Short mmCIF file of C-alpha atoms and ligand atoms in Angstrom, two decimals:
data_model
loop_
_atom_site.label_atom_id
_atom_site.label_comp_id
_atom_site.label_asym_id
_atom_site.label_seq_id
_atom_site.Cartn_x
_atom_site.Cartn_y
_atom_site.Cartn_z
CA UNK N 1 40.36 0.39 -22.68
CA UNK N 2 42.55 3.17 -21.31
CA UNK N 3 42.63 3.03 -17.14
CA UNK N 4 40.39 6.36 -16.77
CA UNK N 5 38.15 4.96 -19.18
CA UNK N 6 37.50 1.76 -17.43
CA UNK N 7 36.96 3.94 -14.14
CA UNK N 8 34.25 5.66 -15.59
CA UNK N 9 32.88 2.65 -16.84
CA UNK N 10 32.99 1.10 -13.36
CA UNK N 11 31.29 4.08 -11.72
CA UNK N 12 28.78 4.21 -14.34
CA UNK N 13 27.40 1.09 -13.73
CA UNK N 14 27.54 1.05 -10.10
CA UNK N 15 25.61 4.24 -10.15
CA UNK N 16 22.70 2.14 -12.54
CA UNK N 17 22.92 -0.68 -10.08
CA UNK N 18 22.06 1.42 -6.94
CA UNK N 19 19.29 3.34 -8.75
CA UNK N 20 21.55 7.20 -8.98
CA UNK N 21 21.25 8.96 -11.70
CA UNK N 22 24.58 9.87 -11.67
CA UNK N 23 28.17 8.91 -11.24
CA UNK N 24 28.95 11.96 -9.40
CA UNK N 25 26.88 11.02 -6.34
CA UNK N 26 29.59 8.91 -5.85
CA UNK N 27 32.00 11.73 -5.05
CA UNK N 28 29.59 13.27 -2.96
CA UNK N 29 29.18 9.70 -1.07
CA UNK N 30 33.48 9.98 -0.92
CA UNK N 31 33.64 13.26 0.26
CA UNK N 32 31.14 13.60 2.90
CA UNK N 33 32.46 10.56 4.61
CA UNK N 34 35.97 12.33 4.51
CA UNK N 35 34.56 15.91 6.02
CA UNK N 36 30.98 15.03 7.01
CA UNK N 37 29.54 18.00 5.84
CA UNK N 38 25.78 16.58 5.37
CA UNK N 39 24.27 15.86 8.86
CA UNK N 40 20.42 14.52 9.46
CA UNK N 41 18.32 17.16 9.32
CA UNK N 42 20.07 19.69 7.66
CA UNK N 43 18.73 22.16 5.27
CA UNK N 44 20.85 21.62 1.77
CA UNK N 45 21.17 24.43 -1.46
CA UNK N 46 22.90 22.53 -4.51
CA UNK N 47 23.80 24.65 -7.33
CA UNK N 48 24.04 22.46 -10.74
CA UNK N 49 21.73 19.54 -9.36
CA UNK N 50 20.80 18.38 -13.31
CA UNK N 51 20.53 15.39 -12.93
CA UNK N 52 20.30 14.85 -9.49
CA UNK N 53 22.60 11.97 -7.92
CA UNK N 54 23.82 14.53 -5.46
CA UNK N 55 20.24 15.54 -4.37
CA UNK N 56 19.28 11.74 -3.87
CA UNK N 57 22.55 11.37 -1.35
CA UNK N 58 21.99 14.36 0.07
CA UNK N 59 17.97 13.98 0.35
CA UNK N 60 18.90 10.55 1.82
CA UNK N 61 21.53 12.01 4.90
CA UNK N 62 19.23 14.98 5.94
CA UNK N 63 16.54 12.23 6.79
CA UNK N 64 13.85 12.71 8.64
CA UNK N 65 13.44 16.33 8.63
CA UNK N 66 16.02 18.00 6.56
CA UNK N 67 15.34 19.32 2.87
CA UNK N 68 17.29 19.85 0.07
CA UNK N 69 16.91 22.74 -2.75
CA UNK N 70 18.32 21.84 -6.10
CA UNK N 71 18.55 24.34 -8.89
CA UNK N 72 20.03 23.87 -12.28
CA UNK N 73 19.61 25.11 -15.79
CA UNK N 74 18.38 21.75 -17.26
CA UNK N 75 14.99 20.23 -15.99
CA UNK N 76 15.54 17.76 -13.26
CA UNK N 77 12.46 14.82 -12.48
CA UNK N 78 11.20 15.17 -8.90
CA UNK N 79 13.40 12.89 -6.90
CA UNK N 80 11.39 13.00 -3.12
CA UNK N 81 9.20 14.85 -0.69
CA UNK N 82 12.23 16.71 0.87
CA UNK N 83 13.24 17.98 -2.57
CA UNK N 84 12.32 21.13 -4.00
CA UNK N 85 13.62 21.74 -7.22
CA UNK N 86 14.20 24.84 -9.68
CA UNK N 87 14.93 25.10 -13.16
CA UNK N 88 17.26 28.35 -13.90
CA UNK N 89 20.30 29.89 -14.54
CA UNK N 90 22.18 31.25 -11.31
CA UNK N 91 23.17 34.25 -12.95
CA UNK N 92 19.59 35.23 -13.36
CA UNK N 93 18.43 37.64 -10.30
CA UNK N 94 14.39 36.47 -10.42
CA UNK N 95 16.03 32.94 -10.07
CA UNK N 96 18.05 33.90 -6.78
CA UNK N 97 15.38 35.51 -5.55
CA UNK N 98 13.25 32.28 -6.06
CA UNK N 99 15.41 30.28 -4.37
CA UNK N 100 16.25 33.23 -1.48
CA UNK N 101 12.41 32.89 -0.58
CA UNK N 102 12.44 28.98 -1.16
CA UNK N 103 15.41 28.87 2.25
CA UNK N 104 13.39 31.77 4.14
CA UNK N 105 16.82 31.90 6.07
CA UNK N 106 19.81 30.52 5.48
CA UNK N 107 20.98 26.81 4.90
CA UNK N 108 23.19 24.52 6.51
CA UNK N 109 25.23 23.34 3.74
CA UNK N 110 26.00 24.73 0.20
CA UNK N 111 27.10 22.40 -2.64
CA UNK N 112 27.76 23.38 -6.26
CA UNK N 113 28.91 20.96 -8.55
CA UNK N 114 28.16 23.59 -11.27
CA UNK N 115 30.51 22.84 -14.74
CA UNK N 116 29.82 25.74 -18.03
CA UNK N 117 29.58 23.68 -21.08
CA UNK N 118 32.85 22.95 -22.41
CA UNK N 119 34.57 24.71 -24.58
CA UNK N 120 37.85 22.16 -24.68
CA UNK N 121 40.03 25.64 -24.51
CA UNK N 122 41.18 24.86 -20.99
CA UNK N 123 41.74 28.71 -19.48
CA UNK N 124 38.27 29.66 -21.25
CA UNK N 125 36.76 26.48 -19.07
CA UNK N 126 38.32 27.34 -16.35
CA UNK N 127 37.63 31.09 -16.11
CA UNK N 128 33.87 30.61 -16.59
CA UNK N 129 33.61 27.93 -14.12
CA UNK N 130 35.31 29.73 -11.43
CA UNK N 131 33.32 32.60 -12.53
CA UNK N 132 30.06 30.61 -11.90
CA UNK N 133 31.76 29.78 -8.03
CA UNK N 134 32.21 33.07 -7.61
CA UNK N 135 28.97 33.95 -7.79
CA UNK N 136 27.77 31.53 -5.37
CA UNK N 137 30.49 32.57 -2.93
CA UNK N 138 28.94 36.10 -3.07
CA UNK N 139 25.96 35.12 -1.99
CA UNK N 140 27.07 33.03 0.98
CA UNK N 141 26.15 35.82 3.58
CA UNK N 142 22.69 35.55 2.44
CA UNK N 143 22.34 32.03 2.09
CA UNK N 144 24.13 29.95 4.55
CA UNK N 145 24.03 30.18 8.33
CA UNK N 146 26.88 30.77 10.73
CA UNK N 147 29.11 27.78 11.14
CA UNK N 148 27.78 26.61 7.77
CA UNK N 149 29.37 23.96 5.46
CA UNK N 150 30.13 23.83 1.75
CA UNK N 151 31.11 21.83 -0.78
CA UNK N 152 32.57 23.43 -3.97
CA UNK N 153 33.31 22.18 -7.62
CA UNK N 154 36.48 24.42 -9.09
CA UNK N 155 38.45 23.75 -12.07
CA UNK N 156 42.19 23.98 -11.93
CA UNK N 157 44.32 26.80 -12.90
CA UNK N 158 45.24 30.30 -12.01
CA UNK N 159 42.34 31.91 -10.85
CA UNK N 160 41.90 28.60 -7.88
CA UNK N 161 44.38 30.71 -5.69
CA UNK N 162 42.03 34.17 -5.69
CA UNK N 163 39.01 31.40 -4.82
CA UNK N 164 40.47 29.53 -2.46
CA UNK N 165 42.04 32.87 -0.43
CA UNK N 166 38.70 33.95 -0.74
CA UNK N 167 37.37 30.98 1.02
CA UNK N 168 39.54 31.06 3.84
CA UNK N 169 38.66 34.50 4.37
CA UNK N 170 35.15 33.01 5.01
CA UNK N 171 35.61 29.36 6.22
CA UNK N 172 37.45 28.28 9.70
CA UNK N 173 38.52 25.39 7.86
CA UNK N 174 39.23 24.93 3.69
CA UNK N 175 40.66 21.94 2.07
CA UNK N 176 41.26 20.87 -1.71
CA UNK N 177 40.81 17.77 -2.65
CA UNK N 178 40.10 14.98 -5.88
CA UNK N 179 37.99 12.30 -4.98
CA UNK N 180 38.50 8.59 -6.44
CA UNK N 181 35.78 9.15 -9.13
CA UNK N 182 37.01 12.00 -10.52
CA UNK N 183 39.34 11.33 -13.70
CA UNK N 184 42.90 11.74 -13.11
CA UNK N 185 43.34 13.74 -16.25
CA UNK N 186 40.24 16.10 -15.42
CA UNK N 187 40.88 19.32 -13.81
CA UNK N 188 38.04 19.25 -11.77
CA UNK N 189 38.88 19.65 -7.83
CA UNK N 190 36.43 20.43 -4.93
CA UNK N 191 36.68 22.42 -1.85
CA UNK N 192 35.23 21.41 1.67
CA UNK N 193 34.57 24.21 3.82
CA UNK N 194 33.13 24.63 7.57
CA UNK N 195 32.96 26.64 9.98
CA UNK N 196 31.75 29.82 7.81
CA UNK N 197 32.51 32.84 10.02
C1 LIG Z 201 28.41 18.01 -13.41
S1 LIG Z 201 26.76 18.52 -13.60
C2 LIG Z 201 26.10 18.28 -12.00
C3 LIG Z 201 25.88 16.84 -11.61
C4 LIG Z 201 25.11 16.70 -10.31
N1 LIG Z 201 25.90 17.08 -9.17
C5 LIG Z 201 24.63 15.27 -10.09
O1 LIG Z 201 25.10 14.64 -9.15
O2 LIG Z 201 23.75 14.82 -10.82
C6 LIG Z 201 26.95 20.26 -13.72
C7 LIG Z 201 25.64 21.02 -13.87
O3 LIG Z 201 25.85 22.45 -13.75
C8 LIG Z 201 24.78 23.07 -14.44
N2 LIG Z 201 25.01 24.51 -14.67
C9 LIG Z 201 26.00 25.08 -15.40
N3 LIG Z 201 25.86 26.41 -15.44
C10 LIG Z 201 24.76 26.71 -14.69
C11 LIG Z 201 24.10 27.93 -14.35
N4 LIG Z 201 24.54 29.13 -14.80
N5 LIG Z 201 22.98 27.88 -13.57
C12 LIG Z 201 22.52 26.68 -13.12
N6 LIG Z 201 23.11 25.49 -13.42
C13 LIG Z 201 24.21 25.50 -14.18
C14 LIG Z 201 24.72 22.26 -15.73
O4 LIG Z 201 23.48 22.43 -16.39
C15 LIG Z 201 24.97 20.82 -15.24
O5 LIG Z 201 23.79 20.10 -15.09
#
């Protein structure tokens, strides 16, 4: 078994063994300990939630009287009392405005670990994901409160420059980072943010 493989493998089960339903809470778990973005009681908005492992950390951390909002094209099964979830696509204005009304305000923390389906033609991949950040980004004066935190999937390549610029136009602080679970091959990176101005 090739190394990458094996380190799937190894996260896979681990995530069956402590009940997530995904390997990716993993790098949430990796990178919140790094830039402790989730604090107890925050209010949480995670774009591409399907199929939830970073809504269980995250529902976990902003114990007792935080909430989390998930939304995500695929269904997603209820995962807790602080959890309010929405089926849609982000690019759909009824489905912003759902989830606009859902915060009534703004939120703490913004995560999007939001990946297009896959085209395997690498700039097509990574045009439409950044496109999907994008979007999110645009809507950060409406969503997330001063001082807010987020965390932010982006795929490699030449448009990460114009979204990272555009983050530190926003943020106070902006780093790039892979965590341990992602594969080394993958292009996938993610950007902590705080301090949004
Ligand atoms: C890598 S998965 C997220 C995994 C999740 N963080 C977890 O821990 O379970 C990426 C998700 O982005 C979602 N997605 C992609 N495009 C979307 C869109 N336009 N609107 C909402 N969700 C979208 C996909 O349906 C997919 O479930």
């Amino acid at each position: 078994m090739r190394l990458e493989d094996a380190k799937k493998d190894h996260y896979r089960k681990l995530a069956k063994e402590q009940g997530y339903r995904s390997r990716s809470a993993f790098k949430l778990i990796e990178l919140n300990k790094k830039y402790s973005l989730i604090k107890s009681n925050d209010s949480i908005l995670d774009f591409g939630a399907a199929p939830g492992g970073w809504m269980q950390v995250a529902s976990k951390l902003v114990m007792p009287k935080g909430k989390v909002i998930g939304v995500d094209l695929l269904p997603i099964k209820p995962i807790g009392e602080n959890v309010t979830i929405f089926q849609g696509d982000i690019r759909d204005e009824e489905v912003v405005n759902k989830i606009l009304n859902e915060v009534k305000g703004k939120v703490n923390v913004i995560l999007s670990d939001m990946a297009p389906n896959i085209s395997g033609i690498w700039k097509i991949d990574h045009n439409n994901q950044i496109d999907l950040t994008m979007l999110i980004i645009d809507r950060f004066p409406d969503l997330l409160e001063k001082n807010g935190r987020c965390l932010l999937k982006a795929f490699d390549g030449p448009m990460l420059n114009t979204l990272e610029k555009e983050l530190k136009k926003n943020f106070t602080n902006v780093k790039l980072i892979k965590p341990k679970v992602s594969r080394n091959a993958s292009s996938e990176l993610y950007i902590a943010c705080r301090g949004f101005r």
